[in-house]
Amino acid sequence: MECLLKRKGNNLIIRIVNRNIYSRTTALTFGYLRLVLRPKFVSADKDEFYRSLRKKVNRYFKENNLKKTGNFGLFAKTIILFSTLILPLAGIILLPKIPAYFFLLCWVLMGISMSGIGLSVMHEAVHGSFSSNRRLNDFIGHVSMFFIGGFAANWRIQHNQLHHTYTNIKDLDEDINPAFSVIRLSTEFPHKSAHRFQHIYAWFLYGMMTLMWATTKDFSQLMRFKRDGFYDNDASAYATEWIRLLFFKVMYFVIFLFVPIAFAPYSAISLVGGFVLMHFVSGFILGIVFQPAHVTTSSEFPNLDENNNILNSWAGHQLQTTQNFAMENKWLSWYVGGLNFQIEHHLFPNISHVHFKNLSKIVQEEVKEFNLPYHSKPTFRSAIYDHAKMLVKLGKS
């Protein structure tokens, strides 16, 4: 038996030949290459910066007798956000008919709460930083992802495994690789004439994010992750995830659409419109929080070299591709789950956001000592403006 490897673009062609039985050729995407021929950070074992930083961060937690996971404030926020999502829905279903403007405000509030749950609760739980109890993290992760229309198992692969490892790398980080290339979010993707207007229409597409999760994306994504090899060693796990996915989707639409249509004193069209409005608000908020962290005028979009290496350390790569914003805005930080401190989150994804403000001081001291970049915008508005400028730039060439 022979195994012949040939690289063609961003695909690895593996030809397995058994001269006594058969021949087979398989093309695998880079998503699977991380399992077969995993891209490496060339100086990962020589990263003095990250070694020194981790030592100081660990000392901070030890000296202050703190856990790296969430605290009472995070748990209280979870109750607040779930309440402001569930209570308006219950009111729409159970209470007498209310004026149209108040009806719409309820769906807007639900959208704001939904994105807050995604940013502050789901994100923490799936990273394992919500609680020191692993089972509680898993439970909260699945429940919170359910309430924003997504699927935790897919998010764990897309976000934890791929985005956090290969940030801003073409074909590996799905956050910069939208379906059908409708938006160009990296210098490494081909330019299309329609991209000239992306700084105008991108914001509408951001608003479709969670609606796509709730309807089509999770199904296609689960199939793609299977194709890319993430379930190759456990077929039963793949079958289990399909059962969970189908159950969660059915229950989601029962709770958010079918029950209101059956019992609320409003027309089906009004309720479907409110449902879409809720998702648009939620998706738009998520888009303008996530994208200004990585698609900015200071962001870099590294390529793999011919040896499948990333010419940086992992920590250096995170600094190269990530930006903070509005670090002094306490209310924004509360609502977005500390994701205005994206640098700290990417360097320490398993530490709760409740610690990021203090950790940022340690990180800034360390990057200064090692002469490394630390990208940050002073306000949320300036970060969004910077992202818009990058959309214009990427749309021109």
Short mmCIF file of N, CA and C in Angstrom, two decimals, residues 71 96 130 187 197 201 249 280 284 335 388:
data_model
loop_
_atom_site.label_atom_id
_atom_site.label_comp_id
_atom_site.label_asym_id
_atom_site.label_seq_id
_atom_site.Cartn_x
_atom_site.Cartn_y
_atom_site.Cartn_z
N ASN A 71 -18.21 34.83 38.48
CA ASN A 71 -18.54 35.14 39.87
C ASN A 71 -20.04 35.41 40.01
N PRO A 96 -53.42 40.21 27.21
CA PRO A 96 -54.28 40.77 26.15
C PRO A 96 -53.45 41.55 25.14
N PHE A 130 -17.57 29.84 32.47
CA PHE A 130 -18.74 30.31 33.22
C PHE A 130 -18.67 29.84 34.67
N THR A 187 -7.90 40.05 3.05
CA THR A 187 -7.14 40.37 1.84
C THR A 187 -6.81 39.13 1.04
N PHE A 197 -19.58 47.54 -2.83
CA PHE A 197 -20.69 48.10 -2.06
C PHE A 197 -20.87 47.41 -0.71
N TYR A 201 -23.98 47.12 2.36
CA TYR A 201 -24.90 46.00 2.62
C TYR A 201 -24.43 45.04 3.70
N LYS A 249 -33.93 22.18 17.26
CA LYS A 249 -34.56 23.04 16.26
C LYS A 249 -36.08 22.97 16.33
N PHE A 280 -32.99 39.86 13.73
CA PHE A 280 -32.20 40.89 13.06
C PHE A 280 -31.47 41.76 14.07
N PHE A 284 -27.43 41.67 14.26
CA PHE A 284 -26.75 42.94 14.01
C PHE A 284 -25.81 43.28 15.17
N TYR A 335 -22.36 44.28 29.08
CA TYR A 335 -23.32 43.72 28.13
C TYR A 335 -22.67 42.75 27.14
N ALA A 388 -15.68 49.72 9.32
CA ALA A 388 -16.30 50.20 8.08
C ALA A 388 -15.23 50.63 7.08
#
